[in-house]
Coordinates of C-alpha atoms and ligand atoms in Angstrom, one line a residue:
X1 CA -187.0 48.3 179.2
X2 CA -186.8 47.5 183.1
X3 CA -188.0 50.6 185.0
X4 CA -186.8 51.4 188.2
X5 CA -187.6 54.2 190.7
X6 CA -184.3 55.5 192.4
X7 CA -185.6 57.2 195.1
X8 CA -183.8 60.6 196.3
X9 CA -183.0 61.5 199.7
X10 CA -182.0 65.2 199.7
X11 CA -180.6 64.4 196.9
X12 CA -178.6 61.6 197.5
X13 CA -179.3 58.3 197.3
X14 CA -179.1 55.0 200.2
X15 CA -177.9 51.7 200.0
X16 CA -181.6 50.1 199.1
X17 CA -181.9 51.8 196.3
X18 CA -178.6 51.2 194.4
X19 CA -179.8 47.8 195.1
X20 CA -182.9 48.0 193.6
X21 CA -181.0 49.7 190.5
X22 CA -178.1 46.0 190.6
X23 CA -181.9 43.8 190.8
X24 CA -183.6 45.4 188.1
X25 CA -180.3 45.2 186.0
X26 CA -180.6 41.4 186.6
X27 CA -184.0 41.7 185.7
X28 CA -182.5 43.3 182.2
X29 CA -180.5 40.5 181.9
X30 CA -182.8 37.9 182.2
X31 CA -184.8 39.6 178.9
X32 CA -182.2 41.0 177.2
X33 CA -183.4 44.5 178.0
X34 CA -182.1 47.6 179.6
X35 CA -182.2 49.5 182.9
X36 CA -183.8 53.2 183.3
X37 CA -183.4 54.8 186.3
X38 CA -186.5 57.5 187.1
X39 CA -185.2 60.3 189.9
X40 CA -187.8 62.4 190.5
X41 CA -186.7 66.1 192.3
X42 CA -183.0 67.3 192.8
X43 CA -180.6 65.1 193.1
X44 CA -176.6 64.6 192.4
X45 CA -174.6 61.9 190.7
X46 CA -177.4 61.0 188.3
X47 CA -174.7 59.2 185.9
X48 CA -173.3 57.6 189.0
X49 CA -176.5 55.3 188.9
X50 CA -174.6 53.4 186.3
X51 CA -172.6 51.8 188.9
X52 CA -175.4 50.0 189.8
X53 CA -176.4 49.0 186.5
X54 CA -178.6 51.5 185.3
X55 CA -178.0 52.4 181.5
X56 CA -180.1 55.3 181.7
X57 CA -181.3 58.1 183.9
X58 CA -184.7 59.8 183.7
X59 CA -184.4 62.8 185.5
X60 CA -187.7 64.9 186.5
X61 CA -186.2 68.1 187.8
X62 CA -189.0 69.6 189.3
X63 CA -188.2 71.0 193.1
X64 CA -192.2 69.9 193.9
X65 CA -191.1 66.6 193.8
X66 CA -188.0 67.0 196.4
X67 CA -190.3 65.2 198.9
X68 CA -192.7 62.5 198.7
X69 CA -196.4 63.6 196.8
X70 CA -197.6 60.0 195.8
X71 CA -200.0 60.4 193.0
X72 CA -197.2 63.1 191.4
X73 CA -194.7 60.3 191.7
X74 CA -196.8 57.8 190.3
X75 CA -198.0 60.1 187.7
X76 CA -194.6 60.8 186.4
X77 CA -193.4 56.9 187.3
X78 CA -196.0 55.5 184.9
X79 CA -195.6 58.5 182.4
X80 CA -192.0 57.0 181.9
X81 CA -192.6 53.5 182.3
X82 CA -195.3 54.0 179.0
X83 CA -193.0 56.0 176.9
X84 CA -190.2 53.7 177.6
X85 CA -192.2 50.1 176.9
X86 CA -191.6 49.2 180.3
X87 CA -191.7 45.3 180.8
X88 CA -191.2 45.4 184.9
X89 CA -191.1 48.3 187.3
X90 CA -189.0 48.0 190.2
X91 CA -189.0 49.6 193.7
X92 CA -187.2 48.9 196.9
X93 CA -189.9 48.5 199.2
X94 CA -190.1 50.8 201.6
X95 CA -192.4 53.6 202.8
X96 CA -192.5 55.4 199.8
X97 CA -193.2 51.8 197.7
X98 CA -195.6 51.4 199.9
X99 CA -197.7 54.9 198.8
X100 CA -196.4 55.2 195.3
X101 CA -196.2 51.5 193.7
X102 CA -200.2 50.2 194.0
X103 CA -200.9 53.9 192.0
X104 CA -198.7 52.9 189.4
X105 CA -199.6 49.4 188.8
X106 CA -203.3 50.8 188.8
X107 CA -202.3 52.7 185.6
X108 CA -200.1 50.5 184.2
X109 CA -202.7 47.8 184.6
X110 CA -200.3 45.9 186.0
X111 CA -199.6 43.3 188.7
X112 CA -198.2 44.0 192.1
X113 CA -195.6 42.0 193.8
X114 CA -194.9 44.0 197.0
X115 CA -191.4 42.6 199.1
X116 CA -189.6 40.4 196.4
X117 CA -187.3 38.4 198.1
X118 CA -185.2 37.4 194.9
X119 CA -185.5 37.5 190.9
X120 CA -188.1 36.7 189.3
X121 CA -188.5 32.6 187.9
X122 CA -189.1 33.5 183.9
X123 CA -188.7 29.8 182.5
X124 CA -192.9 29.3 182.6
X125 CA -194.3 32.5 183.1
X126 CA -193.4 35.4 185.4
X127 CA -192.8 33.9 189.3
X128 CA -192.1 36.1 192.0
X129 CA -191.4 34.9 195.7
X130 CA -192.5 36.7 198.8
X131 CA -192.6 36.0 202.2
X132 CA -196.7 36.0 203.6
X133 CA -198.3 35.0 207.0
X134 CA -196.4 37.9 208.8
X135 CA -193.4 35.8 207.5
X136 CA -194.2 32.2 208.5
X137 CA -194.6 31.4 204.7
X138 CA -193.5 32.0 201.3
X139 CA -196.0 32.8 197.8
X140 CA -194.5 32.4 194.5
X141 CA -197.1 34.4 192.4
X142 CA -197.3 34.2 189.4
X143 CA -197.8 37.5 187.6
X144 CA -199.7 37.5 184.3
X145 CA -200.2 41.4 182.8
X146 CA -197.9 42.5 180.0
X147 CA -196.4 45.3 182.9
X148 CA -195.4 43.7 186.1
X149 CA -194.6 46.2 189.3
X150 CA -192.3 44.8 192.0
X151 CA -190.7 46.3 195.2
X152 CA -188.0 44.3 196.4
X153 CA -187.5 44.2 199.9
X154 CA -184.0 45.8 201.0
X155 CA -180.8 44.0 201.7
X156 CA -182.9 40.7 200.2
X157 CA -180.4 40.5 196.9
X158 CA -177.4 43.1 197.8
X159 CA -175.7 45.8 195.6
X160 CA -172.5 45.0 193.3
X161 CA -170.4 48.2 191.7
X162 CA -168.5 48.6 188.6
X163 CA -167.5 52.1 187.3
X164 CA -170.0 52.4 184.7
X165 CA -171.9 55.5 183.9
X166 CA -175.5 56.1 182.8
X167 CA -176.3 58.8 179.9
X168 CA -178.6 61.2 181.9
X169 CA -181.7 62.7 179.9
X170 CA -184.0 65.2 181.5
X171 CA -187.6 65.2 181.5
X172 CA -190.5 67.2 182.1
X173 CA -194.1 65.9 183.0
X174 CA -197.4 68.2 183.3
X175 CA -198.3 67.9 186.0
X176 CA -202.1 68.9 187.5
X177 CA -202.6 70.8 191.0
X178 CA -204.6 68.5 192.0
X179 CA -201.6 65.6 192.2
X180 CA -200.2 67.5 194.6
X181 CA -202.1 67.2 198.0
X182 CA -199.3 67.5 200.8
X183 CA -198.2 70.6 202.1
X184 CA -194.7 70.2 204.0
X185 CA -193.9 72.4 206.9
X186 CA -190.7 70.5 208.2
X187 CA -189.0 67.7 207.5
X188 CA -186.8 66.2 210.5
X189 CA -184.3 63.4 209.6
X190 CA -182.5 61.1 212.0
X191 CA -179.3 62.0 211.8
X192 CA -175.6 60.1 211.9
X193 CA -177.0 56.6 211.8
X194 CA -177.6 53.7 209.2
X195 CA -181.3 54.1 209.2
X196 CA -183.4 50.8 210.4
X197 CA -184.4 49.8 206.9
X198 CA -180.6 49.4 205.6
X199 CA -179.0 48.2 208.8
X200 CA -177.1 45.4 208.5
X201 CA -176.8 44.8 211.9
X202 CA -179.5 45.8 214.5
X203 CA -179.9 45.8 218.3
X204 CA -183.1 45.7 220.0
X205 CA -184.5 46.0 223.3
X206 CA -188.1 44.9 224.5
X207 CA -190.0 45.2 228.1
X208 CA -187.7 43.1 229.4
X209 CA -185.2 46.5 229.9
X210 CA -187.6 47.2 232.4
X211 CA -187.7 51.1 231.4
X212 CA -185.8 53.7 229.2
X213 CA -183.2 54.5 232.3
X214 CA -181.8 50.9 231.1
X215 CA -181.0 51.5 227.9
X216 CA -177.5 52.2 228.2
X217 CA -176.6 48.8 228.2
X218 CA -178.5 48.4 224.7
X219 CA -176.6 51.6 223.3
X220 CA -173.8 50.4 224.6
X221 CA -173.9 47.0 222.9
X222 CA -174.9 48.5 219.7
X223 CA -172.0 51.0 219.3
X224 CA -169.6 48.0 220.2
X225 CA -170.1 46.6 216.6
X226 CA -172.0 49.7 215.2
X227 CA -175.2 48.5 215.1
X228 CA -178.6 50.5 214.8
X229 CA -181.4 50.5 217.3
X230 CA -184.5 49.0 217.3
X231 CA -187.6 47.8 219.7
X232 CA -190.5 46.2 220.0
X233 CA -193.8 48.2 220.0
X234 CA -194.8 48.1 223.3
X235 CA -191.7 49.9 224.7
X236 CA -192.3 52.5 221.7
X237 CA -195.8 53.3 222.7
X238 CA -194.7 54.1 226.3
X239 CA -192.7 56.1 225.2
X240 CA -189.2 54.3 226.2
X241 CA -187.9 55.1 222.8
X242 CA -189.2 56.8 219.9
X243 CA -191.3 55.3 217.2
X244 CA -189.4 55.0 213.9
X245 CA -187.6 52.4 216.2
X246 CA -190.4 49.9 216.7
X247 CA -189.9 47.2 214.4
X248 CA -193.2 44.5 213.7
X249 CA -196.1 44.0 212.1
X250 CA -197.1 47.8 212.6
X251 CA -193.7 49.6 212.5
X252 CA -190.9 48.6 210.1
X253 CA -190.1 45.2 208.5
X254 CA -186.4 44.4 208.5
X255 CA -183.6 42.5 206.9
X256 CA -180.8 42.7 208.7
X257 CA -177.4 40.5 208.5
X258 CA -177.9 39.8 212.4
X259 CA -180.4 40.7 214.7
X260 CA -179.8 40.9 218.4
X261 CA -183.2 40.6 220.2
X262 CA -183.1 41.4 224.2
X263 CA -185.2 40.9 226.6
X264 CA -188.1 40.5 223.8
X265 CA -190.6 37.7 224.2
X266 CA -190.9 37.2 220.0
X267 CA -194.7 37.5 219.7
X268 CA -195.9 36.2 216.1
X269 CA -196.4 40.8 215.4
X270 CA -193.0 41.4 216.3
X271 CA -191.7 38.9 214.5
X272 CA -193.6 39.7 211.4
X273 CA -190.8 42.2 211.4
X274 CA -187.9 40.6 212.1
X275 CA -187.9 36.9 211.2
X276 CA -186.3 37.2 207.9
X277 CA -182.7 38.6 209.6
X278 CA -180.1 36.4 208.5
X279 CA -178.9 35.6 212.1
X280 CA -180.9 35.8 215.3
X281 CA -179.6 36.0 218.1
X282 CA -181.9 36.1 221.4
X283 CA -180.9 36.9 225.1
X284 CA -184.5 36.0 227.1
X285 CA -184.3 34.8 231.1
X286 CA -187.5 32.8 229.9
X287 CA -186.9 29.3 228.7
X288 CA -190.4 29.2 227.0
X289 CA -189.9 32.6 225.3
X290 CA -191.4 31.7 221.7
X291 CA -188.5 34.0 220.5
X292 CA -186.0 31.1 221.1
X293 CA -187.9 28.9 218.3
X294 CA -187.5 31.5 215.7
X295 CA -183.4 32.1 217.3
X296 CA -180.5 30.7 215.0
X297 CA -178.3 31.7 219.2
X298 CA -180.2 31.2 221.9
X299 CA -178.6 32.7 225.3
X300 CA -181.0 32.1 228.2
X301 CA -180.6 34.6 231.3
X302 CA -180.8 38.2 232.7
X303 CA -179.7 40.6 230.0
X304 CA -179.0 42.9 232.3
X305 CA -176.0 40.5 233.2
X306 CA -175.0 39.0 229.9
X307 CA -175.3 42.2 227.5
X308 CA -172.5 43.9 229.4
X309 CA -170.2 40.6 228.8
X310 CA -171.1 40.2 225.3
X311 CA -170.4 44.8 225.2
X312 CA -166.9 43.8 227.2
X313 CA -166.4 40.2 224.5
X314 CA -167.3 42.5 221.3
X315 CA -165.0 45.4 222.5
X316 CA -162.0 42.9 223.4
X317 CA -162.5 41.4 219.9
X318 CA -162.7 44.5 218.0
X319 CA -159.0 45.8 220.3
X320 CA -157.2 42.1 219.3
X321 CA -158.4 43.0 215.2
X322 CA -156.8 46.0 215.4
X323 CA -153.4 45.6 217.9
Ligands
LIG401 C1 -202.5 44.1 216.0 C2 -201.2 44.0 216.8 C3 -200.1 44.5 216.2 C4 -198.9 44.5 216.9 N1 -197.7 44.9 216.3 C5 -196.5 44.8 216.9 C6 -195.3 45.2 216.3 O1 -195.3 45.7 215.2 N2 -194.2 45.0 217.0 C7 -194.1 44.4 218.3 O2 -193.0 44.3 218.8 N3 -195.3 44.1 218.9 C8 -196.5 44.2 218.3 N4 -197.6 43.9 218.9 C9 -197.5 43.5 220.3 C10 -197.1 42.0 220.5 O3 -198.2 41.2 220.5 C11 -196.4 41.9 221.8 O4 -197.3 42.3 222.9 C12 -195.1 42.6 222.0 O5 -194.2 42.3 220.9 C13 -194.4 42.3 223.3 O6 -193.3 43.1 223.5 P1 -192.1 42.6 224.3 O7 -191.6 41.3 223.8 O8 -191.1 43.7 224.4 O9 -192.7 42.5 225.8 P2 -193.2 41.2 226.7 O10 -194.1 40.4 225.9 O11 -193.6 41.8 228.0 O12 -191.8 40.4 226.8 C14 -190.8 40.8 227.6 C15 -189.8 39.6 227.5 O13 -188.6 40.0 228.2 C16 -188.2 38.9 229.0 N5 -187.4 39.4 230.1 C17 -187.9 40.0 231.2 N6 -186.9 40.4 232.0 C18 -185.8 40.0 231.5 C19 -184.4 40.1 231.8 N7 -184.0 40.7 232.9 N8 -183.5 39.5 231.0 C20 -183.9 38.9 229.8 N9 -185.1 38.8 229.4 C21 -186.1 39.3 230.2 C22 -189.4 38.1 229.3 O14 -189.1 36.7 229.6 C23 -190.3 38.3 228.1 O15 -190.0 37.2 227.2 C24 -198.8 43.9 218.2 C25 -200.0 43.4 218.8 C26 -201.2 43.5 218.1 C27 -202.4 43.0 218.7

């Protein structure tokens, strides 16, 4: 059986994780197995899942586990995975991958792959490609316990529907009081946007903007094609614009279909982040800027004079679709 977690989010679930549900049903494919789907807390349209691929839904419904407790997750994750002979485990790797997958490979005694970039090579063995060197690289490793763990990172393979439906089964795991460590007071959730991690495309502004008063042109340019924001870290630690928007080696690592970078120099840490969009596109007044290497568009000059055309060229576009 091919195990994968199908993360909640007030009990819905986002865009990365039906495509972790369509990768691991792939995965089924490849070894003539099925797809379980484990939802830990409340959640709705557990049968739903099917579209995805999932045959199956194990469904923990335990309020404790409405928000993220790591070693409960994992607990419960591996409890599953055992019961249900699990081959692979699959994640989408974000933040909660990040805290929950490495407990449960530890014990499933079973090899990590964290950020998959596509299926898994099962003619000679078990080969699994990643990106490494802050993304200047790819690994193919070669995974060789009976139980393999693997978070896929998002929009890397895509989602497909279909209408089916999965048979939903609830479950019940015993669960210690020491598994549960994390008290939460509040929770507070960016609202109306696609969130960073699922974005296909993104906008994002560096020092270059000079300071947060200049950010209306970045806005403006991302609510033109309905983009989400990002930025590089050093405008997120002075506090231009808040931190779930920095986007690197130490914030998030992001797949986007195209990534506008303005007035962002492209160090090798921001990068790290970013260099796996699908399209690049870089507006720098700095010929040497190393961003232009990594830039599939390159548009050399003030941004504060070419984002407003591109705003004004998007907007006209968008009006000559429509008329
Ligand atoms: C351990 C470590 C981790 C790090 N992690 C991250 C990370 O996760 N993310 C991250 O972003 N950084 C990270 N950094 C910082 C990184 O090294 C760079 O310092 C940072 O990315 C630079 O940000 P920037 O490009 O916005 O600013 P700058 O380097 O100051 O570049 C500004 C750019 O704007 C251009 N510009 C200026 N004016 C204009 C204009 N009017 N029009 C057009 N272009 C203009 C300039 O030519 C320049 O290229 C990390 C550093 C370290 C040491």
């Amino acid at each position: 059986m091919i195990i994968v977690f199908a993360e909640q989010n007030n009990g819905t679930f986002k865009k990365a994780t039906c495509e972790a549900i369509h990768y691991a049903s792939k995965i089924a494919k490849q070894s003539s197995s099925g797809v379980c789907a484990v939802v830990l807390g409340e959640a709705n349209d557990l049968a739903g899942l099917g579209n995805y691929g999932a045959d199956k839904v194990i469904h923990v419904n335990d309020a404790r586990l409405n928000n993220l407790e790591a070693k409960a997750y994992a607990k419960a994750i591996a409890d599953i995975a055992s019961t249900e002979n699990a081959s692979v485990v699959v994640f989408s790797n974000n933040n909660t991958a990040k805290a929950v997958a490495p407990r449960v490979a530890v014990r499933l005694k079973a090899g990590l792959v964290a950020g998959a970039l596509s299926l898994p090579e099962t003619d000679n063995g078990f080969v699994v490609k990643k990106s490494v060197f802050s993304g200047k690289a790819f690994a193919f490793v070669r995974v060789k316990s009976p139980i393999k763990v693997i978070s896929l990172t998002p929009n890397a393979f895509g989602v497909e529907k279909s209408e089916n439906q999965a048979e939903v089964v609830s479950h019940s795991i015993e669960f210690a009081a020491t598994d549960f460590n994390v008290k939460v007071e509040s929770v507070n959730k960016v609202q109306g946007i696609v969130p960073l991690g699922e974005a296909e495309l993104v906008v994002s502004g560096g020092r270059g903007l000079k300071g947060p008063e200049n950010w209306g042109i970045i806005e403006e340019l991302a609510n033109s094609i309905g983009a989400t924001l990002a930025c590089s870290r050093p405008v997120a630690d002075s506090h231009w614009r808040p931190h779930h928007e920095h986007v690197g080696q130490t914030g998030g690592t992001i797949r986007p279909n195209l990534y506008i970078a303005v007035g962002i120099s492209g160090a090798i840490q921001h990068l790290a982040g970013v260099n796996s969009s699908k399209t690049i596109v870089v507006i720098n007044k700095d010929v040497e800027a190393p961003f232009f290497k990594a830039a599939d568009y390159g548009v050399l000059g003030d941004a504060f004079e070419i984002v407003p055309r591109l705003t004004a060229a998007f907007k006209k576009y968008k009006a000559s679709q429509q008329a």
